[in-house]
Short mmCIF file of C-alpha atoms and ligand atoms in Angstrom, two decimals:
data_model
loop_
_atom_site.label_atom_id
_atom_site.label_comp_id
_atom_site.label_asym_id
_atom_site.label_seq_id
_atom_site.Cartn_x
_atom_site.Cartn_y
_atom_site.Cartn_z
CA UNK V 1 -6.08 17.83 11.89
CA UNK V 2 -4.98 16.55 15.33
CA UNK V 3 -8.27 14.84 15.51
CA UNK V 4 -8.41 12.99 11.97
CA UNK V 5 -4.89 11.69 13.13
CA UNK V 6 -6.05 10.47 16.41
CA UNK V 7 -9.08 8.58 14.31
CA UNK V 8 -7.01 7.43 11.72
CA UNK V 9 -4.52 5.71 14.35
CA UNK V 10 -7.62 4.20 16.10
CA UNK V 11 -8.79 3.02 12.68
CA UNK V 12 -5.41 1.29 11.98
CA UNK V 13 -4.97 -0.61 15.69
CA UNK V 14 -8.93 -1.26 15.09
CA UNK V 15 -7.62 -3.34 12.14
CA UNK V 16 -4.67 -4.83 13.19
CA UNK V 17 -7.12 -6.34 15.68
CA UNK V 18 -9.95 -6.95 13.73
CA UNK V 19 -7.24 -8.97 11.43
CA UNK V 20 -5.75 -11.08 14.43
CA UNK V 21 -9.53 -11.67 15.26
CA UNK V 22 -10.43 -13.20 11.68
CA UNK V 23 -13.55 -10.42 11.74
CA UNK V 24 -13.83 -8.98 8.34
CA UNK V 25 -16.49 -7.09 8.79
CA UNK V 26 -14.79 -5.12 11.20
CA UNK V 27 -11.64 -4.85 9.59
CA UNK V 28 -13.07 -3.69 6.39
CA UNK V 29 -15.22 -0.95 8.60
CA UNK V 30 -11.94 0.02 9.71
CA UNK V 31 -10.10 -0.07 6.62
CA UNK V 32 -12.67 2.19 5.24
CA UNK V 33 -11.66 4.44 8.07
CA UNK V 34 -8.31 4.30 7.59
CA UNK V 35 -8.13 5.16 3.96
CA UNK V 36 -10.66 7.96 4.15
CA UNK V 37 -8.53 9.73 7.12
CA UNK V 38 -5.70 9.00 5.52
CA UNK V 39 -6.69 10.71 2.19
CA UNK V 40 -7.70 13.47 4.48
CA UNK V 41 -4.46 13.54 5.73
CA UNK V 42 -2.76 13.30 2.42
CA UNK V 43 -0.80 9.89 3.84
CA UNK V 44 -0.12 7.04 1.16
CA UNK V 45 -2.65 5.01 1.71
CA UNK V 46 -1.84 2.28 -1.07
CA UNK V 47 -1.40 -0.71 0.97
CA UNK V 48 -4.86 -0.35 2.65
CA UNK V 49 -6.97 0.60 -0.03
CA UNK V 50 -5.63 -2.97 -1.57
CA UNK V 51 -6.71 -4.67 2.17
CA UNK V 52 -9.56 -3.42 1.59
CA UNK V 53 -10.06 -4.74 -1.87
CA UNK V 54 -8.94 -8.03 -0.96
CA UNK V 55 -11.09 -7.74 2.17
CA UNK V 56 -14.22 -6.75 0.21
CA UNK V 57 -13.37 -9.35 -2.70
CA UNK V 58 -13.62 -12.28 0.06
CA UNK V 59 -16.73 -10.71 1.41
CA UNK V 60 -18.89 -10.22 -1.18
CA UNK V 61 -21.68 -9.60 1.20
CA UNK V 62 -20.26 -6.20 3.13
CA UNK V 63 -19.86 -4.66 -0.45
CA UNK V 64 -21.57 -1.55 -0.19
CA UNK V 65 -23.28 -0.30 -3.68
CA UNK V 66 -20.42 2.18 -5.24
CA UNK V 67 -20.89 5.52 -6.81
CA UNK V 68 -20.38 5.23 -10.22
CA UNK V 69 -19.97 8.06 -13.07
CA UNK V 70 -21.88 5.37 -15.19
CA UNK V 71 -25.44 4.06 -14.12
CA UNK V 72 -26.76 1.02 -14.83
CA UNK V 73 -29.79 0.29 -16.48
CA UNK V 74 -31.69 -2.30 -17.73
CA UNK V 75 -32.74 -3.15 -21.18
CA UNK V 76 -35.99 -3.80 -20.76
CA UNK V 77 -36.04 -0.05 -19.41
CA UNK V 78 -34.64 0.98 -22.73
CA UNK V 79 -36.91 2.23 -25.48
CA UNK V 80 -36.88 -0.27 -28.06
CA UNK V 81 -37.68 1.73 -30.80
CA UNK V 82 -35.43 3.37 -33.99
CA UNK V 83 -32.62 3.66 -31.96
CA UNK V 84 -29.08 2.83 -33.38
CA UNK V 85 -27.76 -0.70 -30.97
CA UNK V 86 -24.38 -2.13 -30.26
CA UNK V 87 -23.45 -4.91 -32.00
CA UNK V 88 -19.87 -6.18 -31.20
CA UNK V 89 -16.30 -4.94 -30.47
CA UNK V 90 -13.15 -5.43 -31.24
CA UNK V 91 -10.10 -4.82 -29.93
CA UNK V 92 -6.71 -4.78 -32.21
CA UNK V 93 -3.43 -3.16 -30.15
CA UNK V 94 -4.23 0.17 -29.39
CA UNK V 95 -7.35 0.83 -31.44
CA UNK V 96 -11.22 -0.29 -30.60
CA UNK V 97 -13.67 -0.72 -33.30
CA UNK V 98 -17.12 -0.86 -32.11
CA UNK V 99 -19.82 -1.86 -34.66
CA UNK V 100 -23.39 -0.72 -34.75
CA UNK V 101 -26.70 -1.66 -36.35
CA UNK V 102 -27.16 1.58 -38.16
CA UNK V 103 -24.59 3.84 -39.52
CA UNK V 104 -23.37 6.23 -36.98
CA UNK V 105 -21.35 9.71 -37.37
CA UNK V 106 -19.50 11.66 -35.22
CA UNK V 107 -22.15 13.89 -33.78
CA UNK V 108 -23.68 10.93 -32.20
CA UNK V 109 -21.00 11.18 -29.99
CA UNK V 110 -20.27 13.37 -27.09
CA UNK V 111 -16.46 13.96 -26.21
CA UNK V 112 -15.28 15.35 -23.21
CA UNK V 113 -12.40 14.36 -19.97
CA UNK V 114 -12.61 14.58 -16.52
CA UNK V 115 -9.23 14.66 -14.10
CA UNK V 116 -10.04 12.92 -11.02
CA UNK V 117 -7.93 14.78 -8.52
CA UNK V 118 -7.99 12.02 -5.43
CA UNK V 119 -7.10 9.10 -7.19
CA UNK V 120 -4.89 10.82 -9.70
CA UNK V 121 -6.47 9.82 -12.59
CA UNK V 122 -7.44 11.02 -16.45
CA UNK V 123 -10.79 9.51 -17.67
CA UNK V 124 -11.34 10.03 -20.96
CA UNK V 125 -15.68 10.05 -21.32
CA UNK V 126 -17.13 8.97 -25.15
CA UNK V 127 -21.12 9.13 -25.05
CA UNK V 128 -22.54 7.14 -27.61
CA UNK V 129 -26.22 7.34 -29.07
CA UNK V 130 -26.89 3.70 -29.10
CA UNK V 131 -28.35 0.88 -26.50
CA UNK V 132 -25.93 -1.59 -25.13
CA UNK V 133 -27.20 -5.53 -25.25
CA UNK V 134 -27.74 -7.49 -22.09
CA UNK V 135 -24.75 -8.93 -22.12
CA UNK V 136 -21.99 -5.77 -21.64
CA UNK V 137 -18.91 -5.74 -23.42
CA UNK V 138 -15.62 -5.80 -22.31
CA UNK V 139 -12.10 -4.11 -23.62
CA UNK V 140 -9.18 -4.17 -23.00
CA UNK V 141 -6.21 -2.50 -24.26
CA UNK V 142 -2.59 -3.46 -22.53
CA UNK V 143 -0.58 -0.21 -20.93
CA UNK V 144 -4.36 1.59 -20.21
CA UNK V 145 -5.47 0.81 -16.31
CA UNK V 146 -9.17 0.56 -17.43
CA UNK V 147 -11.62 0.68 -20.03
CA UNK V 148 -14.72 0.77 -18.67
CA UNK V 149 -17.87 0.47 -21.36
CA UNK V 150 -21.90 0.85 -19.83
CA UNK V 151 -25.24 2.21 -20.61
CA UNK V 152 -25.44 5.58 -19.52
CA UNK V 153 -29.03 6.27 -20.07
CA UNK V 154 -31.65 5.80 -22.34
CA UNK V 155 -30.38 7.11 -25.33
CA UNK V 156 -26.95 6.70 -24.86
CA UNK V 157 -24.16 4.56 -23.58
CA UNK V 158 -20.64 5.56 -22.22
CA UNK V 159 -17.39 4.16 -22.79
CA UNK V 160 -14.81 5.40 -20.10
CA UNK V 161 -10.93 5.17 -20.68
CA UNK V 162 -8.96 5.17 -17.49
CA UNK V 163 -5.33 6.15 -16.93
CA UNK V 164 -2.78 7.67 -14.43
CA UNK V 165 -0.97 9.14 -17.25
CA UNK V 166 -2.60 11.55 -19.84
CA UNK V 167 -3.84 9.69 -22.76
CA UNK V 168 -4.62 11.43 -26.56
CA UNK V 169 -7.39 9.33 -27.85
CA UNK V 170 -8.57 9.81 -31.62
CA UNK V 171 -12.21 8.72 -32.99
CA UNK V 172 -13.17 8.00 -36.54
CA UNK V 173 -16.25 6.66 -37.42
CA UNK V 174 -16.94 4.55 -41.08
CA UNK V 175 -20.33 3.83 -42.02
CA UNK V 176 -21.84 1.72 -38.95
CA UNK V 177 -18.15 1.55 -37.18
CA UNK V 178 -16.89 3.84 -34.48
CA UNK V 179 -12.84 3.63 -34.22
CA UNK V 180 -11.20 4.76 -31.14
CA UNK V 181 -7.31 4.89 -31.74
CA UNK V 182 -4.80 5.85 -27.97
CA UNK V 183 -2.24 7.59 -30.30
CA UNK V 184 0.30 8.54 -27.40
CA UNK V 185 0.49 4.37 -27.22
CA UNK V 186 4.21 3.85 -26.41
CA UNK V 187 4.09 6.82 -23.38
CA UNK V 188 1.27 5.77 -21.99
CA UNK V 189 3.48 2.40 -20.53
CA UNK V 190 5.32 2.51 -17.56
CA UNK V 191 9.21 3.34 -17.77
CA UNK V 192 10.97 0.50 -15.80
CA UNK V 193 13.56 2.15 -13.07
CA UNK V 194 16.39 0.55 -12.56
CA UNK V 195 16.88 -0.75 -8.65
CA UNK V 196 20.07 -1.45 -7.34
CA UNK V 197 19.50 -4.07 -4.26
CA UNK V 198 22.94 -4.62 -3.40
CA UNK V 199 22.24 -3.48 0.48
CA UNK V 200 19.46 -6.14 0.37
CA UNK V 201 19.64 -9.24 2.92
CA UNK V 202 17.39 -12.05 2.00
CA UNK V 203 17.30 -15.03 4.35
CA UNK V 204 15.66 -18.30 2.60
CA UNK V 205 14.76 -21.02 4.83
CA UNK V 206 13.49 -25.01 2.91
CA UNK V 207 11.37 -26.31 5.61
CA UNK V 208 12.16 -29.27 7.52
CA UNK V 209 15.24 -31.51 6.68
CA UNK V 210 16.81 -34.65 7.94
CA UNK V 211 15.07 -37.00 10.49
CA UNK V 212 12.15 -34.09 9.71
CA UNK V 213 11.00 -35.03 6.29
CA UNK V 214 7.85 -32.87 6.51
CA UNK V 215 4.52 -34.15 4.54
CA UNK V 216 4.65 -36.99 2.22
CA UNK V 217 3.04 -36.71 -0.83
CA UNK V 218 1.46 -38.58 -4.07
CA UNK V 219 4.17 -41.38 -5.32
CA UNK V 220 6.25 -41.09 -2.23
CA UNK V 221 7.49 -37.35 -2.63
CA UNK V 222 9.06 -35.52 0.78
CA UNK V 223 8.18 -31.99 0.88
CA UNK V 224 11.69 -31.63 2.42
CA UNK V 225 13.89 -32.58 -1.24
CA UNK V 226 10.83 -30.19 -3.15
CA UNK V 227 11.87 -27.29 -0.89
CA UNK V 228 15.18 -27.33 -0.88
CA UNK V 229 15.16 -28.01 -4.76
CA UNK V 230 13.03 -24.04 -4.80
CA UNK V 231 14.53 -22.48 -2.25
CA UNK V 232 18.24 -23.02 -4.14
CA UNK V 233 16.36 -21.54 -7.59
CA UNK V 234 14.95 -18.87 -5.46
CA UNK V 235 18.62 -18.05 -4.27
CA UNK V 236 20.36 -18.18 -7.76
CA UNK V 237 17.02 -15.77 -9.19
CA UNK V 238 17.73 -13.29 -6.25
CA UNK V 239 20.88 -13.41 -6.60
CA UNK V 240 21.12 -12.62 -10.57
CA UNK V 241 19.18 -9.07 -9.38
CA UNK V 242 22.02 -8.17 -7.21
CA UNK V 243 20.61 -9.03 -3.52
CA UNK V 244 22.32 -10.90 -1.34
CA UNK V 245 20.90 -14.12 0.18
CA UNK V 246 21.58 -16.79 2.88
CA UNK V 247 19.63 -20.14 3.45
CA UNK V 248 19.10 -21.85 6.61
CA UNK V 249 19.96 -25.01 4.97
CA UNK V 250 21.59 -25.95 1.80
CA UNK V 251 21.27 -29.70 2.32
CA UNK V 252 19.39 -32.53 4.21
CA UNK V 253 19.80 -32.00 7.63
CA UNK V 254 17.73 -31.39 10.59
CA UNK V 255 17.51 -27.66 12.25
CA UNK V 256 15.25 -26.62 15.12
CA UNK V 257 12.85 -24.02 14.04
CA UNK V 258 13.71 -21.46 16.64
CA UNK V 259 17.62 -21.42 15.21
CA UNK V 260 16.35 -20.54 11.56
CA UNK V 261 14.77 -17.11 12.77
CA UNK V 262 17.91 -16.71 14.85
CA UNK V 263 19.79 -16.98 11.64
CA UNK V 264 18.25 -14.67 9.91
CA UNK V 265 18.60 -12.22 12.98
CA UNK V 266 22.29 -12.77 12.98
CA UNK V 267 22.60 -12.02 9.63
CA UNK V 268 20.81 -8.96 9.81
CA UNK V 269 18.15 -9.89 6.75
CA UNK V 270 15.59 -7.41 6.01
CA UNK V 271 13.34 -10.37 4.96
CA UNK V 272 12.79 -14.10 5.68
CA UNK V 273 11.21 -16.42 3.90
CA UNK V 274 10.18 -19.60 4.50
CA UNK V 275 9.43 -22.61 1.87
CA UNK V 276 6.62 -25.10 2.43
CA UNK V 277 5.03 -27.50 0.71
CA UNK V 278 1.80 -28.24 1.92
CA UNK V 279 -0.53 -31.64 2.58
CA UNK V 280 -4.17 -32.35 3.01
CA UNK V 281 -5.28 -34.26 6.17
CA UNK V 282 -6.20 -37.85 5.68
CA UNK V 283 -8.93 -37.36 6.79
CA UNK V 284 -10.35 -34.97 4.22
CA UNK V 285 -12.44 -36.04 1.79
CA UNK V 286 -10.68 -33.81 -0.46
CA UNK V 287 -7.41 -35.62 0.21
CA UNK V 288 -6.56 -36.34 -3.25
CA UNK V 289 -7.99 -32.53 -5.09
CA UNK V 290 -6.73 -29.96 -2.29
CA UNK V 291 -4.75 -27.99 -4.17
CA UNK V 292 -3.49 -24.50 -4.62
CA UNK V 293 -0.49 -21.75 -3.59
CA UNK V 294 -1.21 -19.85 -0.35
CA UNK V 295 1.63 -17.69 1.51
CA UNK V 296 1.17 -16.78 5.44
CA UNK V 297 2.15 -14.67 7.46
CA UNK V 298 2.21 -14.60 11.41
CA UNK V 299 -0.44 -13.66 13.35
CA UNK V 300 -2.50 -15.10 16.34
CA UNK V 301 -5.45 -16.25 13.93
CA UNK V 302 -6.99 -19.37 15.06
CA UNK V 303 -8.89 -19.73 11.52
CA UNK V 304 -9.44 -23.72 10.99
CA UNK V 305 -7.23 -23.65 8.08
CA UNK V 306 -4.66 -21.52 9.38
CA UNK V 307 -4.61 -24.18 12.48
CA UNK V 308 -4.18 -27.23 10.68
CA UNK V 309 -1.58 -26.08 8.27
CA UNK V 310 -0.03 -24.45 11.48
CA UNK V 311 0.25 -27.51 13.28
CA UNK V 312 1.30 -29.25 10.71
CA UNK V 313 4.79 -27.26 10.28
CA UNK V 314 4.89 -26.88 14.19
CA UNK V 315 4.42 -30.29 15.02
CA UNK V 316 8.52 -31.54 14.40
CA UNK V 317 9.51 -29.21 16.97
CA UNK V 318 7.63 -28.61 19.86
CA UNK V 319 10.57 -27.45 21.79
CA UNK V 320 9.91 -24.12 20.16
CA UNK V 321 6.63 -23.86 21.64
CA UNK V 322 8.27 -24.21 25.38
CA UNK V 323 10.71 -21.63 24.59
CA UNK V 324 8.74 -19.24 22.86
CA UNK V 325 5.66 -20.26 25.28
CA UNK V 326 2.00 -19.85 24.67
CA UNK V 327 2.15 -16.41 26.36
CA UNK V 328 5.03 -14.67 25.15
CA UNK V 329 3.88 -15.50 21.81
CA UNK V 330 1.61 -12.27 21.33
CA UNK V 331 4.58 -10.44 22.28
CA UNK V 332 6.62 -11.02 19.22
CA UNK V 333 3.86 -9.82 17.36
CA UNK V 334 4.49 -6.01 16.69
CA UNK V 335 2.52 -3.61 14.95
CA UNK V 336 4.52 -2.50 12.15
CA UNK V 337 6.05 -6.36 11.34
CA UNK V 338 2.45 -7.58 11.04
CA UNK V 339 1.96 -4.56 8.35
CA UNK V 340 5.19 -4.85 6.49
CA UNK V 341 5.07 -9.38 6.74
CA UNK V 342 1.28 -8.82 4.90
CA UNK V 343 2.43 -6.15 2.33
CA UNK V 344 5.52 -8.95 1.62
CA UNK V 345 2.72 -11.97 1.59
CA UNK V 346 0.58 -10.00 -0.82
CA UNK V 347 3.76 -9.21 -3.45
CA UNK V 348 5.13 -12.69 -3.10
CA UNK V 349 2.08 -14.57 -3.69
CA UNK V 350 1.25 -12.35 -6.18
CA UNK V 351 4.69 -13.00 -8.08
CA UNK V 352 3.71 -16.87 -7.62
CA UNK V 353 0.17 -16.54 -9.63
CA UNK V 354 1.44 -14.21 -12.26
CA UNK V 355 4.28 -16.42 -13.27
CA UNK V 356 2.58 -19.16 -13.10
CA UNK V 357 -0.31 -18.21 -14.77
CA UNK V 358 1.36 -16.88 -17.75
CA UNK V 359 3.10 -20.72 -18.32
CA UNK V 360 0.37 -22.97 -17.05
CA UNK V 361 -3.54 -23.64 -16.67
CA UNK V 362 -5.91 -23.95 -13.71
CA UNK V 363 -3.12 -22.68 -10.99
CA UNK V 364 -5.46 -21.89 -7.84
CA UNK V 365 -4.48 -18.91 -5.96
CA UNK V 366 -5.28 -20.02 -2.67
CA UNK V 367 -4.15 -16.29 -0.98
CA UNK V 368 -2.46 -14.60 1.53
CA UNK V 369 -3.75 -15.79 4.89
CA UNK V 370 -2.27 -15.68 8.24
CA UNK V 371 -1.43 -18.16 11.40
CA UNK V 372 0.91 -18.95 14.34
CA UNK V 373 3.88 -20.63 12.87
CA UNK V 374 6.52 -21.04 15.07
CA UNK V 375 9.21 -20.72 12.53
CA UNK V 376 7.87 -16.73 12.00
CA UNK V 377 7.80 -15.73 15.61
CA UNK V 378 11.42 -15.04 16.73
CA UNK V 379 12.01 -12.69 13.11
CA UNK V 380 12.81 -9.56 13.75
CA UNK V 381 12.47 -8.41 10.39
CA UNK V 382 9.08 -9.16 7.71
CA UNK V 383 9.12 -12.76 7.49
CA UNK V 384 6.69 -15.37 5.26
CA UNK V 385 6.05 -18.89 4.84
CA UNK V 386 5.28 -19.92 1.24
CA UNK V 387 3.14 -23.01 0.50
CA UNK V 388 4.24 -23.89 -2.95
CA UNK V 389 1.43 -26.47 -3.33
CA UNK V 390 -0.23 -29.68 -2.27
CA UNK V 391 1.95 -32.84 -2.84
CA UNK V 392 -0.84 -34.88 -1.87
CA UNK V 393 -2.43 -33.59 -5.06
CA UNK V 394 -1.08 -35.92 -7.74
CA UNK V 395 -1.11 -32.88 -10.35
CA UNK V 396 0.88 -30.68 -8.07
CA UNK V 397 3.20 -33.31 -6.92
CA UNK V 398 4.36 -33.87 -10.47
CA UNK V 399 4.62 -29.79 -11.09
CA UNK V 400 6.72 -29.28 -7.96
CA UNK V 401 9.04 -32.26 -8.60
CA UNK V 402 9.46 -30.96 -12.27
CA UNK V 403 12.54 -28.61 -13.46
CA UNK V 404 10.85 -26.11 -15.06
CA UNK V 405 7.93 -25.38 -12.36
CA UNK V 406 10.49 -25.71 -9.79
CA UNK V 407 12.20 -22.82 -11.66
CA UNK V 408 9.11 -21.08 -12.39
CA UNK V 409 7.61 -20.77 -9.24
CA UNK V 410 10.76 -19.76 -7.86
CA UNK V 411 11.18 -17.02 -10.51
CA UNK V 412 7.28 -15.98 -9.00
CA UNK V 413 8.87 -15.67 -5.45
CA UNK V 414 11.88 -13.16 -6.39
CA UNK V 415 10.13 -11.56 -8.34
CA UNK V 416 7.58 -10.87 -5.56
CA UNK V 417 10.65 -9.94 -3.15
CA UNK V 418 11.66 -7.70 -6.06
CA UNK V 419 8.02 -5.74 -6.02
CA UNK V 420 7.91 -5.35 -2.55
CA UNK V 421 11.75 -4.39 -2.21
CA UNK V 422 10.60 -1.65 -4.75
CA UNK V 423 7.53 -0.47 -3.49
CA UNK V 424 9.17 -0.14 0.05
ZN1 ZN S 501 6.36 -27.68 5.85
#
């Protein structure tokens, strides 16, 4: 035991550095470390089994084949003879109806579940005597974690319902329909806990102000007046769920970056937050279609992108540079902060996308991502810089100067606060 622990802290710094050193390919090597040894160890390993998803989604390439309980294989492999073939599916609340060519009965179909002990999860297994087309269908069914549908072998193909919570699944079948009904519908969703968050310190901090008007955007708009406009909705929505918030500035006037981390020090927040709106370089021959929501958190990356939009919120205030200084600055980054700032990056800009996304088309989720911003470095608790969106983009522009987005995304941002304040 004393020697998975030793691997499994060597796995974790192994990561932390692979992170600061932009190397996936080591970090997700080490990630795979860390949430083996940590199953081993019977540790929560949430947060870096979803690093390493995010890690392998960006990186197609490392993506090792995975073990599946359903095998792929190929039509033309199929025998194309009498047998009975899927035709389409529907899904309708809780039920799903799949249609076939030829009548089908219940004895063409084999029932039985499996309870995967690691991951905590019922899978309920239906094998069907038919051939799946090319194309593979998909279902969905909202309150079940996955439904999973694929062609098990030659004769028969295998639809797979997934859940953390028993499920009681009936089947029918009519003529050339199969019905598969989730009866235990209603206790199959989540409860919702109440929270009460009245301990909780949230420092907000609108970027820029006064002589600093930070970027300029399409039809003359200062990213200064766009984050002060969220940063007041984010108070008022963090504020209706009981925690209690400061901000760093409440109207247009000019304060050093190195004071607005000293704020939130003072004040004892457990988080800090940090509203940007972001610009494209002139330069860039995307400078009018940049767009996108990306939140950061602090690290030593030297990424291109992570430079430039660094720079670009350092630049007003390069007295913080002298008094943090070039070499102290790997000093204020600390293990556990660097953890605990990512987990908060990955709730709040997930907030962002699903609010936004459930009121509006073609929002780009441009990720979490990480960078030396000055503003971050003197925190002493997790601490975030949002980028609510290009003003140089003429589309975005108009959304952040408008009411409703305004209120929206701000919504997205406590309610990421709210996820992570919960999960933590
Ligand atoms: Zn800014």
């Amino acid at each position: 035991l004393a020697s998975i622990k030793k691997s499994h802290n060597s796995y974790k710094s192994t990561y932390l550095r692979a992170v600061l050193d932009n190397d996936s390919k080591s970090a997700i090597r080490a990630l795979r470390g860390v949430v083996k040894s940590g199953n081993a160890l019977g540790l929560n390993v949430d947060f870096y089994q979803n690093e390493l998803h995010r890690f392998l989604k960006e990186n197609k390439k490392f993506i090792k084949p995975k073990e599946s309980i359903t095998k792929k294989i190929y039509p033309k492999d199929l025998i194309r003879t009498s047998q009975n073939r899927f035709k389409k599916l529907r899904t309708k609340s809780s039920t799903l109806r799949l249609d076939f060519t030829k009548n089908i009965s219940k004895k063409d179909v084999k029932q039985f579940k499996l309870y995967d002990k690691k991951n905590k999860i019922y899978r309920y297994v239906f094998d069907i005597k038919a051939i799946l087309p090319k194309k593979i269908p998909s279902a969905r069914i909202k309150g079940i974690e996955k439904i999973k549908i694929a062609q098990f072998n030659k004769q028969k193909m295998r639809v797979v319902f997934s859940n953390s919570s028993k499920l009681n699944i009936g089947m029918e079948t009519e003529d050339k329909r199969l019905i598969l009904t989730v009866k235990n519908f209603s206790v199959a969703k989540k409860s919702k806990k109440r929270y009460d968050f009245s301990n909780k310190v949230v420092v907000i901090d609108p970027g820029h102000g006064g002589k600093d008007v930070g970027a300029i955007g399409a039809k003359n708009v200062y990213e200064k007046e766009i984050v002060l406009a969220v940063s007041k909705r984010i108070e008022e929505q963090l504020r209706k769920k009981g925690i209690r918030v400061y901000m760093t500035r409440r109207s247009d006037r000019f304060i050093k970056l190195r004071k607005r981390t000293e704020f939130a020090n003072k004040k004892r927040a457990d988080l800090f937050v940090s509203v940007h709106a972001n610009a494209a370089s002139k330069r860039s021959s995307k400078y009018r279609e940049l767009k996108g929501v990306e939140t950061y958190f602090l690290s030593a990356s030297r990424s291109k992108r992570a430079s430039r939009v660094a720079q670009k919120e350092n630049q007003k205030d390069m007295e913080a540079m002298d008094y943090f200084g070039k070499k102290n600055f790997l000093h204020f980054l600390n293990r556990e902060k660097i953890i605990a700032s990512n987990k908060l990056a990955i709730d709040v800009q997930q907030g962002v996308l699903a609010r936004l996304n459930k009121h509006y088309n073609g929002i780009r989720d441009s990720g979490v991502r990480e960078g030396p911003f000055w503003v971050l470095v003197g925190a002493q608790m997790p601490a975030v810089l949002v980028e609510l969106g290009y003003i140089t983009n003429k589309r975005e522009a108009q959304n952040l100067t408008s009411r409703s987005y305004q209120k929206r995304i701000a919504q997205g941002i406590a309610e990421g606060i709210v996820r992570y304040f919960t999960k933590n």
